[in-house]
PDB file of C-alpha atoms and ligand atoms in Angstrom:
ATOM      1  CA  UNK A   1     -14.859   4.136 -14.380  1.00  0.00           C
ATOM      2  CA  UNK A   2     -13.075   0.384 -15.111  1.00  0.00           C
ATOM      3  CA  UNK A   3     -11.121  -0.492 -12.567  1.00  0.00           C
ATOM      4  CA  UNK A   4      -7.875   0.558 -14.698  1.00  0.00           C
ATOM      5  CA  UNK A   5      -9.049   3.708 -14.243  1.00  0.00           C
ATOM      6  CA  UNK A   6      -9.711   3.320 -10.214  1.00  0.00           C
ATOM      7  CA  UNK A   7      -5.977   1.843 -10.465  1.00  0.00           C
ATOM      8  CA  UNK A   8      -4.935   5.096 -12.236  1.00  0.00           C
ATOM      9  CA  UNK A   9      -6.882   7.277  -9.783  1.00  0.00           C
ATOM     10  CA  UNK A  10      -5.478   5.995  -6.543  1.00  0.00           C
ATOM     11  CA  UNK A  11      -1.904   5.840  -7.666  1.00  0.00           C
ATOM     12  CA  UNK A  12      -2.392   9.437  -8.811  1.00  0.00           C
ATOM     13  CA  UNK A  13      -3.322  10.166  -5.133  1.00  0.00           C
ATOM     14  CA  UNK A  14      -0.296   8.305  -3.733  1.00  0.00           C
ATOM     15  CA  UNK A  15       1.878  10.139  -6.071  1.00  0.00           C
ATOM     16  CA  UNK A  16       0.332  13.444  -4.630  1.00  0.00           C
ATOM     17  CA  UNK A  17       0.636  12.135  -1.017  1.00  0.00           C
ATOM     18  CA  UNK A  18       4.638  11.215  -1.190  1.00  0.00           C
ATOM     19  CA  UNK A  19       5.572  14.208  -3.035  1.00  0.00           C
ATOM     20  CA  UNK A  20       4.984  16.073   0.119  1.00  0.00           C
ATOM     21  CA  UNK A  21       7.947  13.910   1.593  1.00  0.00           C
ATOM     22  CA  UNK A  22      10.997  16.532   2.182  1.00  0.00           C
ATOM     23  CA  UNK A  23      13.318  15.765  -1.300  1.00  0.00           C
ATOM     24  CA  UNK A  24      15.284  13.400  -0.635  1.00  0.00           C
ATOM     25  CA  UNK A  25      14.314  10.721   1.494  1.00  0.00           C
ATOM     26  CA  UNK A  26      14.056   6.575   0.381  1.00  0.00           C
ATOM     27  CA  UNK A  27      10.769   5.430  -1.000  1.00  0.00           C
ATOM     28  CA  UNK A  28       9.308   2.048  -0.888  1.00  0.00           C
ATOM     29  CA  UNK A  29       7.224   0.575  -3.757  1.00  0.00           C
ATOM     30  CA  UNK A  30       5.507  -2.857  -4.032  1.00  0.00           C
ATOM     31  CA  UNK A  31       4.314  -4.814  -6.412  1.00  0.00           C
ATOM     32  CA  UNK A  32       1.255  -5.607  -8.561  1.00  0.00           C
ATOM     33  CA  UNK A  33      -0.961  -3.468 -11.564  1.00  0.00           C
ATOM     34  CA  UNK A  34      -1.768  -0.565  -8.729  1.00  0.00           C
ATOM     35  CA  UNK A  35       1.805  -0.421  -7.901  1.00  0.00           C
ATOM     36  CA  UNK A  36       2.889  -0.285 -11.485  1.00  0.00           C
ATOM     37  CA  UNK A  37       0.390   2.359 -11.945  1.00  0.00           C
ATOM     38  CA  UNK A  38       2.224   4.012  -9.178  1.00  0.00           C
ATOM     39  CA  UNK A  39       5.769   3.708 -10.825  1.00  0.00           C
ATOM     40  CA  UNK A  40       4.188   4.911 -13.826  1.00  0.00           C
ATOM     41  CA  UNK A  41       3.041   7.857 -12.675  1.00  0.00           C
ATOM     42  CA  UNK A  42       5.971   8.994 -10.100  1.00  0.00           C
ATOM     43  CA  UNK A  43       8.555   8.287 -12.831  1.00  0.00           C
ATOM     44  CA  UNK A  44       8.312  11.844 -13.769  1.00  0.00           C
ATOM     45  CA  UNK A  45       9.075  13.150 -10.151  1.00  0.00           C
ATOM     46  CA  UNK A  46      12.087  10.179  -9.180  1.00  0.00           C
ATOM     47  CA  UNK A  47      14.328  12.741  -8.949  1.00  0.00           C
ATOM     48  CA  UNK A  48      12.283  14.241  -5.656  1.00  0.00           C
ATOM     49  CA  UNK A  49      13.849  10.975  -4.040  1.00  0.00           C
ATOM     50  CA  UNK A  50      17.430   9.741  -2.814  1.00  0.00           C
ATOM     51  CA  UNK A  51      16.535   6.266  -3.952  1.00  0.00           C
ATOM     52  CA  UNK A  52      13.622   3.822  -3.869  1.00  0.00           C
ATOM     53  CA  UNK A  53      13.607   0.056  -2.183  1.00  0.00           C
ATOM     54  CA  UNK A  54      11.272  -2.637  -4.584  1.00  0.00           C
ATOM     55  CA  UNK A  55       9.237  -5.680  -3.414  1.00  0.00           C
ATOM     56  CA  UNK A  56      10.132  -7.509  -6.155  1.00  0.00           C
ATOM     57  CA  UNK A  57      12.239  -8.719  -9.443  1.00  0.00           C
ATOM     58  CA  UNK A  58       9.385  -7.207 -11.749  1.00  0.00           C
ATOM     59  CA  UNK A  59       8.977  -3.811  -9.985  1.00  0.00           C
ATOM     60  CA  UNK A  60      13.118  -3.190  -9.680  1.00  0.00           C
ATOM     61  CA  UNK A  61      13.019  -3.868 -13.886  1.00  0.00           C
ATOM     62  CA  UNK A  62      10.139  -1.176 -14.441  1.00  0.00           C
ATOM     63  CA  UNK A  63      11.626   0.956 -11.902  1.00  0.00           C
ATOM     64  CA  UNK A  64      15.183   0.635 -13.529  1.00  0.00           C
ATOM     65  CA  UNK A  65      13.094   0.794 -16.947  1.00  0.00           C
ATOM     66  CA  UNK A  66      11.904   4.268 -15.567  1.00  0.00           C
ATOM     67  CA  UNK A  67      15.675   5.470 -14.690  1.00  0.00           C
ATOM     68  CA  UNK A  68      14.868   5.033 -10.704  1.00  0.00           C
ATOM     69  CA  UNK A  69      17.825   4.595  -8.628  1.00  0.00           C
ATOM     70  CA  UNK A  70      16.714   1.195  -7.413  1.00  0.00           C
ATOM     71  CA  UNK A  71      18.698   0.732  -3.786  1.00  0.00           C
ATOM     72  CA  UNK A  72      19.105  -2.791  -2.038  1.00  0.00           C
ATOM     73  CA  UNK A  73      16.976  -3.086   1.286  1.00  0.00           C
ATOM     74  CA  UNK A  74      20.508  -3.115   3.415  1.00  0.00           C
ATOM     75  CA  UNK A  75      21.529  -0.373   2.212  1.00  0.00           C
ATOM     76  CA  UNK A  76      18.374   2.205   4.019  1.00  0.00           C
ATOM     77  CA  UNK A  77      17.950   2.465   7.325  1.00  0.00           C
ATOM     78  CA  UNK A  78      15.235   5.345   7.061  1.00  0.00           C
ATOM     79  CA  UNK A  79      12.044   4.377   4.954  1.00  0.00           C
ATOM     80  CA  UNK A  80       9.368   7.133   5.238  1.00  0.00           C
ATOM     81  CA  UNK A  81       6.812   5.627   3.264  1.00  0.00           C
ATOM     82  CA  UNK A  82       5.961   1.923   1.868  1.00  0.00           C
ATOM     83  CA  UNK A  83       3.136   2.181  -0.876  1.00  0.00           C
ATOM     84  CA  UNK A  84       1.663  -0.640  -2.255  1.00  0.00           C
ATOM     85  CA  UNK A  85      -1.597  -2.796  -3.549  1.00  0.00           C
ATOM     86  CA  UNK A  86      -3.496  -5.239  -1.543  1.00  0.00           C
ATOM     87  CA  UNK A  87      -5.924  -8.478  -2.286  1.00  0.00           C
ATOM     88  CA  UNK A  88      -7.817  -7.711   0.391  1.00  0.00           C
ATOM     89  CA  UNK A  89      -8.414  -5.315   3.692  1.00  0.00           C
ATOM     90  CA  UNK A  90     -11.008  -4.818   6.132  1.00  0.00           C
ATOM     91  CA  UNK A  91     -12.284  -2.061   8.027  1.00  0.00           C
ATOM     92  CA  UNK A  92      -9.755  -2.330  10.495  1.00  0.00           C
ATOM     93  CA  UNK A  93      -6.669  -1.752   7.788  1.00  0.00           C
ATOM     94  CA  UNK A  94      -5.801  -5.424   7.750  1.00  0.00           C
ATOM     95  CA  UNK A  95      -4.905  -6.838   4.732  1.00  0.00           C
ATOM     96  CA  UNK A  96      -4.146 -10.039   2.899  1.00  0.00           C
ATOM     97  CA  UNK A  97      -1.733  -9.791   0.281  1.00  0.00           C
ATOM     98  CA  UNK A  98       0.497 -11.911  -1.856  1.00  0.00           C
ATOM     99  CA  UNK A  99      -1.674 -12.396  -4.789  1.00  0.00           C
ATOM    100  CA  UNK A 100       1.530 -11.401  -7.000  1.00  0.00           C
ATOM    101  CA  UNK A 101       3.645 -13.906  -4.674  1.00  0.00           C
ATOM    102  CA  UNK A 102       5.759 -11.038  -3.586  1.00  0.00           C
ATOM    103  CA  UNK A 103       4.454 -11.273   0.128  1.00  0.00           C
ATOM    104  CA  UNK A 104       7.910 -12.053   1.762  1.00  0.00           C
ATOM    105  CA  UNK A 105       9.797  -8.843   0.752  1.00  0.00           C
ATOM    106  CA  UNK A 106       6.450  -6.785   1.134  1.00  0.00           C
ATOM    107  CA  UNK A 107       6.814  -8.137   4.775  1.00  0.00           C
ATOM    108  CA  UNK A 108      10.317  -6.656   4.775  1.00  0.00           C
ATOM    109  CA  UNK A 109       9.718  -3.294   3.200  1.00  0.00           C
ATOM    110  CA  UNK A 110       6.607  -2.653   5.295  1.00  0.00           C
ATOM    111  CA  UNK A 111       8.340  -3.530   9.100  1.00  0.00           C
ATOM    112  CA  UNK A 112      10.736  -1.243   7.662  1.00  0.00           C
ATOM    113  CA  UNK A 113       8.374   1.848   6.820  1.00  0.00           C
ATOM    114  CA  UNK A 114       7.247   4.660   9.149  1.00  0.00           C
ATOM    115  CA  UNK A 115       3.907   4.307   6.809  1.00  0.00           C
ATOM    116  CA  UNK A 116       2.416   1.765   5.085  1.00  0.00           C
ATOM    117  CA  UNK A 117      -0.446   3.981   2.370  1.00  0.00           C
ATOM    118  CA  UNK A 118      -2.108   0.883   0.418  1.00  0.00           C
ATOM    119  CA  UNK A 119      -3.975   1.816  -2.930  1.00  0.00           C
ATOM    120  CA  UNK A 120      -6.863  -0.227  -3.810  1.00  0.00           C
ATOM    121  CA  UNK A 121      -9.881  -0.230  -6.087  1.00  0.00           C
ATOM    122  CA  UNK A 122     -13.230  -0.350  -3.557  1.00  0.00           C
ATOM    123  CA  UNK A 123     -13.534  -3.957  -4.466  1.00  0.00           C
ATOM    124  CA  UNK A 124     -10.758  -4.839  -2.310  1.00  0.00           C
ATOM    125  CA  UNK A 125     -12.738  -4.223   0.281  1.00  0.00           C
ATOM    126  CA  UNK A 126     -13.926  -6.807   2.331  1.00  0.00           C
ATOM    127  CA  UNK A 127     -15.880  -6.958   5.959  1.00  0.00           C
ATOM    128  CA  UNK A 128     -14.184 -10.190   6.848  1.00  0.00           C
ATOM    129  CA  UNK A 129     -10.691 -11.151   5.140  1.00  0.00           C
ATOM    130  CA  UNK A 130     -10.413 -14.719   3.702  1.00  0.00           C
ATOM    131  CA  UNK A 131     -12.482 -14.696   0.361  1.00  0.00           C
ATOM    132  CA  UNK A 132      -9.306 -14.220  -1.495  1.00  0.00           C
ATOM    133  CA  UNK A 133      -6.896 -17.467  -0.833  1.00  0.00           C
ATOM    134  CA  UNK A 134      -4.623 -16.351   1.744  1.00  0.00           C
ATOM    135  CA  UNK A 135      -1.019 -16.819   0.617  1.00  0.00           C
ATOM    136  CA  UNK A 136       2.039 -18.374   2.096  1.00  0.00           C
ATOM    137  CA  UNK A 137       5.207 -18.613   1.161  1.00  0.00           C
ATOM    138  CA  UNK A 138       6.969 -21.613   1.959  1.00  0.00           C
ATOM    139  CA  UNK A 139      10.039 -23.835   2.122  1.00  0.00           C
ATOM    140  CA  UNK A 140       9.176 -26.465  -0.475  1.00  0.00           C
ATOM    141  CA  UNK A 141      10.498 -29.408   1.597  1.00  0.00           C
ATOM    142  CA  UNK A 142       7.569 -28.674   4.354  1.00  0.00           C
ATOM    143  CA  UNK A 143       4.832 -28.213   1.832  1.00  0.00           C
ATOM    144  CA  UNK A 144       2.997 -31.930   2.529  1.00  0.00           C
ATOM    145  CA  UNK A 145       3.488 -30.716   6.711  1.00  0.00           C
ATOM    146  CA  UNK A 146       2.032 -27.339   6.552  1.00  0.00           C
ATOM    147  CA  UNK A 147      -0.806 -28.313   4.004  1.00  0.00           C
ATOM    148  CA  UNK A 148      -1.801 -30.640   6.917  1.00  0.00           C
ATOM    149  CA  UNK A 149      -1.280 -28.437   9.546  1.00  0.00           C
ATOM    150  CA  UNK A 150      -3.706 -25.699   7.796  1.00  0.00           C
ATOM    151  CA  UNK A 151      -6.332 -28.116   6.909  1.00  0.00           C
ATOM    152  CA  UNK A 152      -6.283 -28.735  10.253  1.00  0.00           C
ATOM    153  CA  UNK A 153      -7.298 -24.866  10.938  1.00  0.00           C
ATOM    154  CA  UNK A 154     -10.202 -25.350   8.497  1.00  0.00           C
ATOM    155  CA  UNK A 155      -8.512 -24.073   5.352  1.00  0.00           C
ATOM    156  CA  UNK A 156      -8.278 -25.975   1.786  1.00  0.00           C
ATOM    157  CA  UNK A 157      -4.762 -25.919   1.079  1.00  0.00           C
ATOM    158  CA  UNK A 158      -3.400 -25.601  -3.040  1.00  0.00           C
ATOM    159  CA  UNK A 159       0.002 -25.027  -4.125  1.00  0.00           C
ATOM    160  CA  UNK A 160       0.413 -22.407  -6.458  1.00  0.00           C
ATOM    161  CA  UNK A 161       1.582 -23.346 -10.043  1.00  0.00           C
ATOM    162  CA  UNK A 162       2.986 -21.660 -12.850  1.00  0.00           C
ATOM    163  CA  UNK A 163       0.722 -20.366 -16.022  1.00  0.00           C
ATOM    164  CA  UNK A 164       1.323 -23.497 -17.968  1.00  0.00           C
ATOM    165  CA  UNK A 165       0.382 -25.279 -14.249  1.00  0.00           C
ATOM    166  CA  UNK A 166       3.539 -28.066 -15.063  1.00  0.00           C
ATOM    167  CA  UNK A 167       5.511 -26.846 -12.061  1.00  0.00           C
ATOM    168  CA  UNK A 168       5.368 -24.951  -8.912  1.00  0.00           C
ATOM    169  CA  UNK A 169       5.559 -20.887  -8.871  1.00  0.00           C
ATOM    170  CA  UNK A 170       8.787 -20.294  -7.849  1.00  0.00           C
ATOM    171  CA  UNK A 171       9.106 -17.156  -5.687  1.00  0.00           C
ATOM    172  CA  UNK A 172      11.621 -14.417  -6.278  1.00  0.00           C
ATOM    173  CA  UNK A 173      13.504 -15.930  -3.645  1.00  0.00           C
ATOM    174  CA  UNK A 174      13.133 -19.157  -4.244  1.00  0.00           C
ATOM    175  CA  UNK A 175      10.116 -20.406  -2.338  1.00  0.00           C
ATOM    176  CA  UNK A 176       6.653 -22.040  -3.094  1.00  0.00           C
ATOM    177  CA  UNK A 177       3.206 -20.810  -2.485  1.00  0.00           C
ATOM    178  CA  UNK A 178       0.266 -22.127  -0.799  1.00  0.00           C
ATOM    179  CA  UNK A 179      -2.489 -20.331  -1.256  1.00  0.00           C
ATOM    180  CA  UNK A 180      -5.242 -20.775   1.176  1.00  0.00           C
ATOM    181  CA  UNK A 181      -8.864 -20.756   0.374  1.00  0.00           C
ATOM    182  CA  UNK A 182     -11.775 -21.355   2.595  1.00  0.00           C
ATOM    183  CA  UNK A 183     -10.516 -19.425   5.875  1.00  0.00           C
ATOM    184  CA  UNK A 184     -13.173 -17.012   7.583  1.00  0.00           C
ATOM    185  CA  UNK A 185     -10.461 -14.825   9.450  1.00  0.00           C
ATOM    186  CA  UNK A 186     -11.743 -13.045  12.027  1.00  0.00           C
ATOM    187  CA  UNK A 187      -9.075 -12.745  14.188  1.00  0.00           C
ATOM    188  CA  UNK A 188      -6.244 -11.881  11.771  1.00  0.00           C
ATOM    189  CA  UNK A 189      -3.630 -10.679  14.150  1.00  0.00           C
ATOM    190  CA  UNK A 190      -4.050 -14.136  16.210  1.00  0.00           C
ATOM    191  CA  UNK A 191      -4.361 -15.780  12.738  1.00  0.00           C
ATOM    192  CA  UNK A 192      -0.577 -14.220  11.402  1.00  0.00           C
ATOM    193  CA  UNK A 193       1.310 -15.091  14.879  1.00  0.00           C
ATOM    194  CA  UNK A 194      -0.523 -18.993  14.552  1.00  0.00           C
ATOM    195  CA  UNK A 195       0.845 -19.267  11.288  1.00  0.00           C
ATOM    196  CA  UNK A 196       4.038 -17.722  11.467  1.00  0.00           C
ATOM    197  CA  UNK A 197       5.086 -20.136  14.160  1.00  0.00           C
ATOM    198  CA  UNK A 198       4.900 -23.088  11.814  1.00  0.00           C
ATOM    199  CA  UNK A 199       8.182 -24.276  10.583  1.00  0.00           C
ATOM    200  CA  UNK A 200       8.565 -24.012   6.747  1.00  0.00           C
ATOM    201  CA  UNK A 201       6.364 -21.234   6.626  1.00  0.00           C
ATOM    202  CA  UNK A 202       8.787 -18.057   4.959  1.00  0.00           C
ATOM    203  CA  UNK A 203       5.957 -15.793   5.886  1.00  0.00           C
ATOM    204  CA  UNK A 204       1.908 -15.461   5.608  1.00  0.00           C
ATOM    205  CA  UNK A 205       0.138 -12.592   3.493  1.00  0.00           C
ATOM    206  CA  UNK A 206      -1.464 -11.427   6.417  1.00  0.00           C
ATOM    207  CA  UNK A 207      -0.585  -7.467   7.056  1.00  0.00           C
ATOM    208  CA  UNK A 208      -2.482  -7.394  10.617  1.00  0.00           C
ATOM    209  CA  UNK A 209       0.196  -6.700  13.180  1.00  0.00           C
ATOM    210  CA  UNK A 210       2.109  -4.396  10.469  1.00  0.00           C
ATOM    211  CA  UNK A 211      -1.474  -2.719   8.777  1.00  0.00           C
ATOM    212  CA  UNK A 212      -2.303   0.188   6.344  1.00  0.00           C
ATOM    213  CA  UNK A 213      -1.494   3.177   8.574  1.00  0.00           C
ATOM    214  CA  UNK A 214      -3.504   5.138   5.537  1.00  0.00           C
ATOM    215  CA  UNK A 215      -6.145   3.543   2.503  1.00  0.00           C
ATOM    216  CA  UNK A 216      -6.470   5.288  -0.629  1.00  0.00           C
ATOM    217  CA  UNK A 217      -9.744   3.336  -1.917  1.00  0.00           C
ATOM    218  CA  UNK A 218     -10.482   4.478  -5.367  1.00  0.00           C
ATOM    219  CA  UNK A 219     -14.738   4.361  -6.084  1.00  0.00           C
ATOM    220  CA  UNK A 220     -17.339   5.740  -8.323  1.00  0.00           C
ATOM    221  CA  UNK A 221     -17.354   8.926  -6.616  1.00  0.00           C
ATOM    222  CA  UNK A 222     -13.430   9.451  -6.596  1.00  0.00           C
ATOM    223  CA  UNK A 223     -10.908   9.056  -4.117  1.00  0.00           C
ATOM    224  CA  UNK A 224     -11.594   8.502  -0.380  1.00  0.00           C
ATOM    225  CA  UNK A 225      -8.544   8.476   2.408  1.00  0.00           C
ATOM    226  CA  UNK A 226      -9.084   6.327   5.759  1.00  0.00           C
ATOM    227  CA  UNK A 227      -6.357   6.979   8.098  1.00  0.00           C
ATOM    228  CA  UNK A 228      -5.648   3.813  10.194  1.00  0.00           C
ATOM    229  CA  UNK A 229      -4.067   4.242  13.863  1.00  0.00           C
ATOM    230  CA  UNK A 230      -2.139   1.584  14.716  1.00  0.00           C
TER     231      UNK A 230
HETATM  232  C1  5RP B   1       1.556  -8.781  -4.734  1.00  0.00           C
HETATM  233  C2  5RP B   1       0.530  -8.097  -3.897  1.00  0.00           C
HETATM  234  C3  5RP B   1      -0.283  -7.040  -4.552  1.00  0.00           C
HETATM  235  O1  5RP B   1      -0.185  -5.866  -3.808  1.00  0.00           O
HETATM  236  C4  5RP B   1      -1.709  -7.481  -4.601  1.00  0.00           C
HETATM  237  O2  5RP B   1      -1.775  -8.752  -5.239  1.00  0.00           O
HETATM  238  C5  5RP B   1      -2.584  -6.486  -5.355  1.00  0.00           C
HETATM  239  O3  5RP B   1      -2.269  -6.492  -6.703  1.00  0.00           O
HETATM  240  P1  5RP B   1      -3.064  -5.635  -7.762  1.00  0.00           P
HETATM  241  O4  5RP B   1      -2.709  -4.200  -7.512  1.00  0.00           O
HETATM  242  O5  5RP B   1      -2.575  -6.133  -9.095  1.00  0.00           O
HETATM  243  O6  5RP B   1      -4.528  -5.900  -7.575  1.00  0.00           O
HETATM  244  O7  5RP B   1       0.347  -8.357  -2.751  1.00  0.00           O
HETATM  245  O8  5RP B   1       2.178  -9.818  -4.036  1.00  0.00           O
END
């Protein structure tokens, strides 16, 4: 199987695991080619749900694109179920995330969610997080401060730039990125309160304190569930 497929497989099971939900209740969805695989393949079911809540600009246009009734975050104050892709996760269910540069509202949807289930390919996991970049999103007036304050925790520090790399990635709303590279994180809920006390940081792509409550890893031999207690 190519990892399209694995993609396909996972958000298959994720379909199968929210459609047990009681009709309607709110539904989060995130962001990235697992998620959209998810969208995809719920579409056919949207009516099963009162609304959904999006982690970004591109998955509220597919959703829409898919008829969803795409609600604003203000407007749900009971959120079952946040599924979504990570870049990363460990044994443990922590995850980076952020690769898409959606981490801010992921942040938001999954503090919201009675359950975070992330869908992954078995590449994604990792014994140790910190091989893929860790993201941040930041104001842009602090990037020069932070940069220095995480080189001073070890980590080589880039900001992230558009396709055509003649500006900065602007995020959907309206920060920059630094991606990370180089960090060994061992500690990661220690790691996400450090870095979430710097000023200018938005947020960090760490998912430690908030985790996967349940990973659907997708792998040569199908799909395989760990459930994550918090
Ligand atoms: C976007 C994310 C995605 O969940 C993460 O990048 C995984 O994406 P993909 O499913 O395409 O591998 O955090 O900000």
């Amino acid at each position: 199987m190519n990892s399209e497929e694995l993609k396909r497989l996972v958000a298959q099971a994720a379909c199968d695991e929210v459609l047990k939900l009681p009709a309607g209740e709110c539904l989060g969805i995130g962001t990235g080619s697992t998620a959209n695989w998810f969208i995809d393949l719920l579409a056919p079911h949207q009516s099963h749900f009162a609304g959904v809540v999006s982690s970004s600009i591109a998955s509220t246009q597919r959703l829409i694109q898919h008829g969803f009734y795409v609600l604003d975050t203000n407007q749900v104050s009971n959120l079952p179920v946040y599924v979504d892709g990570a870049d990363e996760i460990n044994p443990q269910g922590h995850m980076v995330k952020g690769g898409g540069g959606a981490l801010t509202r992921e942040k938001i949807i999954a503090a919201m969610a009675k359950r975070f289930i992330c869908i992954c390919d078995a590449s994604k996991q990792v014994a140790v997080l910190g091989q893929f970049p860790l993201p941040l999103e930041i104001i842009p007036l602090a990037e020069a401060y932070i940069t220095r304050v995480l080189t001073a925790l070890g980590g080589e520090v880039r900001l992230r730039m558009t396709g055509t790399a003649s500006q900065p990635f602007i995020t959907d709303n309206g920060g920059w990125i630094l991606d990370v590279h180089g960090l060994t994180i061992t500690q990661p809920e220690q790691l996400e309160v450090q870095i979430n006390q710097i000023p200018g940081v938005v947020s960090v792509g760490l998912f430690a304190k908030r985790k996967a409550d349940l990973l659907l890893v997708g792998g040569l031999t199908g799909v395989v569930a760990v459930a994550h207690n918090r």
